[in-house]
Every structure is written in C-alpha cells, then in structure tokens.
C-alpha cells in the first residue's frame, strides 16, 4: 500500500527541488506579478530551492503561489522518482522531471481523495473497492520516470471517480433530509449567506466570489468546487467531503469559520 500519511500527501518544500517554481507556467495577472514559461525557474527561486519571498508572496503579487499545493508530488518526484538528484545537479533530467511532476500530482490528488473515502465509516460497503483502487494508484506512483512521463491519468480517474461518487452518496445520506444536487452549478457571485447546504452535492460547482457567510456546508461534497474569493466567514464546513487546503487558501474566511479536522486556517483570513 502507498504511503498515505498526511505528511506524504501535502507539499514539503524542504524535500523538493522547487518543481512547482520551475515546471509550471504562469501568466501575469491578479495571481502572478510576471509571466513565466514552463521550464523556466521563477525569478524568486533561490539556489537552495527555497522561495526568496515566501513570507510576503501576497503583497508581492504572487497570490497564486499561496493557493497551490502539489499533494506531496514534489518531494516524491524529487526524492523517490529521481533519487534525490536535482535538475541542477543533472541538467539532462530536467525536461523529464518537469513532465513527470504534474502526472504524479494528479495521482497524489487521487490518493488523497481515496484515503479520505476510506476514513468515512458511512462508505464502508465500498471500502474493499477503495482499498484496491488505492493500491493500484500507489503502484503507478512508483513507476520509473520514463513510464510516468507517458502515463495517461484520464483512465485512472475514470476508474476512481465512480467510487468517490458512491462514497459521496453514502456519506451525504447521513446528513438527514433529501440529498440535494448542485453539481457543476454556476453560483458565481451568488448571495448564499446563511444558506442551509448541509449534505449538498457541490462537486465542480463555480462558487467564485460567492457570499457563503454563515452558510452550513456540513457534509457537502466539494470535490473540484471553485472557491476562489468565496466568503466563508462564519461558515460551517464540518465533515465537508473532499475539501482541499488549496480550496481554502483561495477563499476568504475568518476566525469564526468552522473547519474540518486537519485543516489549517489560511494566514490571510480575517482574525
């Protein structure tokens, strides 16, 4: 079975070769102060692979960096796939390392969701299938770089997705009442202050800049939901399904926002 400890499925920059700062492109916008092409090191990346402005990313115009997490793919690719030899030490591996990184990130995201599904008692009837899927995805992360570079993750997602959907149905059914579906709904900028969304399927919903102040999001399915600039002040996210730290980092909230266990309150949220 793969390593599914929280530390293995969350980015550890100290064990990574700055892959997200090199492999990924970004365009000058409200999220990034400059343009950068894929494969070009960010101007803020230091020789030790640390970010030179990490403590002041947001005021420096790099808000996009603060909402990104590789789900542990960076350290896995750096220390496992490439055996701890960086792209600076072995420039010939750079291109392949940059190609492998986003593939492993997708696999690690699946590992994270499968791990959460297995922690849900209400989904125990599919735990056997979930464990089998977890093992298969874990085996893929252990492939050599040449195989990972060519791996198509889409069929893997197609295999895992029905299990996550079934998990969602079983868990949300415990919320009481009739389960509601708003999957993929366009809720951009909507006023949902105090909304009773307990047990709602918000998978893939567009909640950009939505007002969710004081909303009840207990046991909601938030996989793939876009929470950029959504106001979660005072909202209750107890036992929210498939929520990720990057989603919270992209939103707004305050000290009254109730987070699920294991999540960190973003530093930029109101006190």
C-alpha positions as a printed NumPy array, in Angstrom:
array([[  0.   ,   0.   ,   0.   ],
       [  1.235,   3.541,  -0.732],
       [  2.264,   5.987,   1.947],
       [ -0.958,   7.851,   2.72 ],
       [  0.173,   9.749,   5.792],
       [ -0.873,  13.38 ,   5.763],
       [  2.785,  14.425,   5.508],
       [  3.187,  12.336,   2.341],
       [  0.147,  13.878,   0.647],
       [  0.968,  17.512,   1.396],
       [  3.761,  19.521,  -0.169],
       [  7.068,  19.514,   1.708],
       [  9.151,  22.201,   0.028],
       [ 12.241,  21.298,   2.073],
       [ 12.35 ,  17.92 ,   0.303],
       [ 11.579,  19.227,  -3.188],
       [ 13.711,  20.74 ,  -5.942],
       [ 11.368,  23.713,  -6.374],
       [  9.434,  21.854,  -9.066],
       [  6.289,  23.971,  -8.932],
       [  8.536,  27.049,  -9.255],
       [ 10.146,  25.703, -12.409],
       [  7.963,  23.159, -14.192],
       [  4.716,  25.15 , -14.181],
       [  3.963,  28.23 , -16.306],
       [  2.056,  31.28 , -15.138],
       [  0.8  ,  34.463, -16.751],
       [  0.889,  37.989, -15.397],
       [ -2.463,  38.572, -13.726],
       [ -4.058,  39.199, -10.371],
       [ -2.447,  35.947,  -9.226],
       [  1.07 ,  36.455, -10.577],
       [  3.167,  39.587, -10.941],
       [  5.053,  38.376, -14.027],
       [  4.897,  35.938, -16.941],
       [  6.85 ,  32.689, -16.675],
       [  7.16 ,  29.849, -19.159],
       [  7.13 ,  26.173, -18.213],
       [ 10.676,  25.016, -17.512],
       [ 11.985,  28.456, -16.591],
       [ 12.864,  28.913, -12.897],
       [ 10.838,  31.593, -11.133],
       [ 12.918,  34.693, -10.506],
       [ 12.297,  34.236,  -6.769],
       [ 13.694,  30.687,  -6.61 ],
       [ 16.971,  30.586,  -4.671],
       [ 19.934,  28.263,  -5.093],
       [ 18.718,  26.101,  -2.215],
       [ 15.319,  25.684,  -3.957],
       [ 13.625,  27.935,  -1.41 ],
       [ 11.395,  30.868,  -2.297],
       [ 13.08 ,  34.195,  -1.627],
       [  9.776,  35.975,  -0.913],
       [  7.818,  33.153,   0.715],
       [  6.851,  35.269,   3.721],
       [  5.496,  38.082,   1.523],
       [  4.081,  36.319,  -1.544],
       [  0.669,  38.   ,  -1.462],
       [  1.845,  41.615,  -1.099],
       [  4.464,  40.912,  -3.778],
       [  1.799,  39.942,  -6.321],
       [  2.177,  36.169,  -6.16 ],
       [ -1.16 ,  35.239,  -4.627],
       [ -1.374,  32.234,  -6.973],
       [  1.559,  30.584,  -5.222],
       [ -0.203,  30.736,  -1.86 ],
       [ -3.183,  28.692,  -3.088],
       [ -1.181,  25.908,  -4.711],
       [ -0.321,  22.539,  -3.202],
       [  1.263,  19.591,  -5.003],
       [ -0.252,  16.99 ,  -2.622],
       [  3.25 ,  15.713,  -1.925],
       [  4.136,  15.121,  -5.567],
       [  7.126,  17.479,  -5.396],
       [  9.013,  15.57 ,  -2.746],
       [  8.025,  12.208,  -4.24 ],
       [  9.378,  13.103,  -7.677],
       [ 12.489,  14.715,  -6.185],
       [ 13.421,  12.086,  -3.625],
       [ 11.868,   8.865,  -4.957],
       [ 11.439,   9.036,  -8.726],
       [ 14.756,  10.834,  -9.297],
       [ 16.56 ,   9.514,  -6.241],
       [ 17.393,  12.863,  -4.665],
       [ 19.395,  14.162,  -7.657],
       [ 18.18 ,  17.613,  -8.697],
       [ 17.769,  19.126, -12.133],
       [ 20.649,  21.461, -11.303],
       [ 22.974,  18.548, -10.49 ],
       [ 21.852,  16.593, -13.548],
       [ 20.551,  19.057, -16.169],
       [ 19.85 ,  16.199, -18.549],
       [ 16.978,  15.03 , -16.326],
       [ 15.296,  18.437, -16.13 ],
       [ 12.834,  18.093, -19.01 ],
       [ 11.696,  14.654, -17.907],
       [ 11.389,  15.752, -14.285],
       [  9.16 ,  18.652, -15.322],
       [  6.956,  16.307, -17.37 ],
       [  6.643,  13.734, -14.591],
       [  5.777,  16.232, -11.859],
       [  2.206,  17.146, -12.984],
       [  1.436,  13.484, -13.654],
       [  2.411,  12.471, -10.132],
       [  0.497,  15.449,  -8.72 ],
       [ -2.699,  14.13 , -10.295],
       [ -2.019,  10.657,  -8.894],
       [ -1.338,  12.066,  -5.427],
       [ -4.577,  14.034,  -5.522],
       [ -6.403,  10.771,  -6.226],
       [ -4.534,   9.106,  -3.356],
       [ -5.669,  11.871,  -1.045],
       [ -9.334,  11.514,  -2.02 ],
       [ -9.224,   7.717,  -1.801],
       [ -7.592,   7.936,   1.621],
       [-10.335,  10.262,   2.848],
       [-13.029,   7.964,   1.438],
       [-11.555,   5.058,   3.411],
       [-11.754,   7.134,   6.584],
       [-15.527,   7.547,   6.166],
       [-17.417,   4.855,   8.14 ],
       [-20.585,   5.549,   6.159],
       [-18.806,   4.345,   2.997],
       [-17.703,   1.014,   4.478],
       [-19.649,  -1.02 ,   1.896],
       [-17.229,   0.236,  -0.794],
       [-14.084,   0.157,   1.356],
       [-12.853,  -3.018,  -0.323],
       [-13.01 ,  -1.422,  -3.767],
       [-11.48 ,   1.763,  -2.424],
       [ -8.519,  -0.127,  -0.943],
       [ -7.946,  -1.918,  -4.244],
       [ -8.033,   1.391,  -6.137],
       [ -5.673,   2.975,  -3.621],
       [ -3.174,   0.159,  -4.128],
       [ -3.36 ,   0.459,  -7.919],
       [ -2.831,   4.228,  -7.895],
       [  0.017,   3.791,  -5.423],
       [  1.701,   1.32 ,  -7.755],
       [  1.55 ,   3.886, -10.542],
       [  3.364,   6.499,  -8.443],
       [  6.226,   4.005,  -8.044],
       [  6.761,   3.627, -11.802],
       [ 10.086,   4.712, -13.328],
       [ 10.254,   8.23 , -14.724],
       [ 10.117,   7.016, -18.335],
       [  6.804,   5.265, -17.676],
       [  5.324,   8.1  , -15.639],
       [  6.161,  10.565, -18.389],
       [  3.934,   8.619, -20.805],
       [  1.159,   7.777, -18.341],
       [ -2.368,   8.904, -19.256],
       [ -4.101,   9.705, -15.973],
       [ -7.573,  10.069, -17.533],
       [ -8.382,   6.313, -17.465],
       [ -7.183,   6.163, -13.861],
       [ -9.541,   8.984, -12.915],
       [-12.359,   7.236, -14.78 ],
       [-11.783,   4.161, -12.617],
       [-11.635,   6.057,  -9.335],
       [-14.421,   8.577,  -9.932],
       [-17.397,   6.176,  -9.549],
       [-16.019,   5.073,  -6.174],
       [-15.726,   8.668,  -4.991],
       [-19.249,   9.386,  -6.231],
       [-20.595,   6.367,  -4.358],
       [-18.717,   7.462,  -1.246],
       [-20.278,  10.907,  -1.56 ],
       [-23.784,   9.471,  -1.848],
       [-23.342,   7.232,   1.196],
       [-21.819,   9.937,   3.383],
       [-24.21 ,  12.714,   2.379],
       [-27.154,  10.411,   3.074],
       [-26.238,  10.651,   6.768],
       [-26.913,  14.401,   6.713],
       [-30.651,  13.814,   7.004],
       [-33.386,  15.11 ,   4.741],
       [-33.424,  14.729,   0.983],
       [-29.927,  14.981,  -0.539],
       [-29.676,  17.943,  -2.885],
       [-27.619,  18.132,  -6.051],
       [-25.956,  21.31 ,  -7.317],
       [-23.16 ,  19.546,  -9.152],
       [-21.38 ,  21.876, -11.569],
       [-23.79 ,  24.723, -10.773],
       [-22.867,  28.271, -11.746],
       [-23.041,  30.084,  -8.43 ],
       [-20.508,  32.793,  -9.235],
       [-21.099,  35.811,  -7.025],
       [-24.342,  34.352,  -5.64 ],
       [-25.689,  35.55 ,  -2.301],
       [-25.833,  32.367,  -0.223],
       [-25.49 ,  33.997,   3.173],
       [-26.746,  31.617,   5.854],
       [-27.761,  29.019,   3.247],
       [-28.643,  25.544,   4.523],
       [-26.462,  23.456,   2.24 ],
       [-25.962,  20.515,   4.562],
       [-25.363,  17.32 ,   2.574],
       [-25.497,  19.101,  -0.801],
       [-23.544,  17.84 ,  -3.805],
       [-21.447,  20.859,  -4.866],
       [-18.968,  18.805,  -6.884],
       [-17.409,  21.045,  -9.543],
       [-19.655,  23.998,  -8.636],
       [-18.476,  27.501,  -9.521],
       [-18.571,  29.431,  -6.254],
       [-16.179,  32.204,  -7.241],
       [-16.809,  35.292,  -5.081],
       [-19.993,  33.724,  -3.692],
       [-21.228,  35.03 ,  -0.353],
       [-21.307,  31.937,   1.875],
       [-21.159,  33.893,   5.118],
       [-22.627,  31.762,   7.889],
       [-23.652,  29.014,   5.462],
       [-23.997,  25.42 ,   6.683],
       [-21.705,  23.311,   4.485],
       [-21.673,  20.294,   6.783],
       [-21.206,  17.037,   4.846],
       [-21.207,  18.832,   1.479],
       [-19.256,  17.314,  -1.414],
       [-16.774,  19.992,  -2.512],
       [-14.554,  17.974,  -4.834],
       [-13.427,  20.27 ,  -7.646],
       [-15.549,  23.196,  -6.414],
       [-14.05 ,  26.58 ,  -7.295],
       [-13.963,  28.627,  -4.08 ],
       [-11.759,  31.455,  -5.301],
       [-12.598,  34.623,  -3.356],
       [-15.705,  32.975,  -1.871],
       [-16.559,  34.423,   1.546],
       [-16.619,  31.612,   4.11 ],
       [-16.738,  33.905,   7.129],
       [-18.634,  32.132,   9.883],
       [-19.447,  29.199,   7.593],
       [-19.549,  25.656,   8.974],
       [-17.575,  23.087,   6.963],
       [-17.744,  20.23 ,   9.46 ],
       [-17.035,  16.904,   7.72 ],
       [-17.072,  18.537,   4.263],
       [-16.215,  15.901,   1.661],
       [-13.053,  16.037,  -0.446],
       [-12.193,  19.594,   0.562],
       [ -8.542,  20.514,  -0.004],
       [ -6.257,  23.07 ,   1.604],
       [ -5.739,  24.886,  -1.728],
       [ -9.504,  25.446,  -1.944],
       [ -9.487,  27.066,   1.484],
       [ -6.392,  29.088,   0.613],
       [ -8.179,  30.539,  -2.409],
       [-11.206,  31.607,  -0.382],
       [-11.807,  34.212,   2.307],
       [-12.821,  33.449,   5.869],
       [-12.378,  34.448,   9.472],
       [-11.836,  33.119,  12.973],
       [-15.479,  32.025,  13.148],
       [-15.233,  29.716,  10.131],
       [-15.559,  26.122,  11.334],
       [-13.026,  23.937,   9.523],
       [-12.872,  20.15 ,   9.308],
       [-10.226,  18.484,  11.444],
       [ -6.731,  18.542,   9.961],
       [ -7.048,  21.79 ,   8.   ],
       [ -5.109,  24.995,   8.604],
       [ -6.738,  28.399,   8.786],
       [ -5.118,  30.454,   5.989],
       [ -2.891,  33.26 ,   7.214],
       [ -4.646,  35.861,   5.055],
       [ -8.077,  35.232,   6.59 ],
       [ -9.53 ,  37.874,   8.877],
       [ -8.845,  37.386,  12.575]])
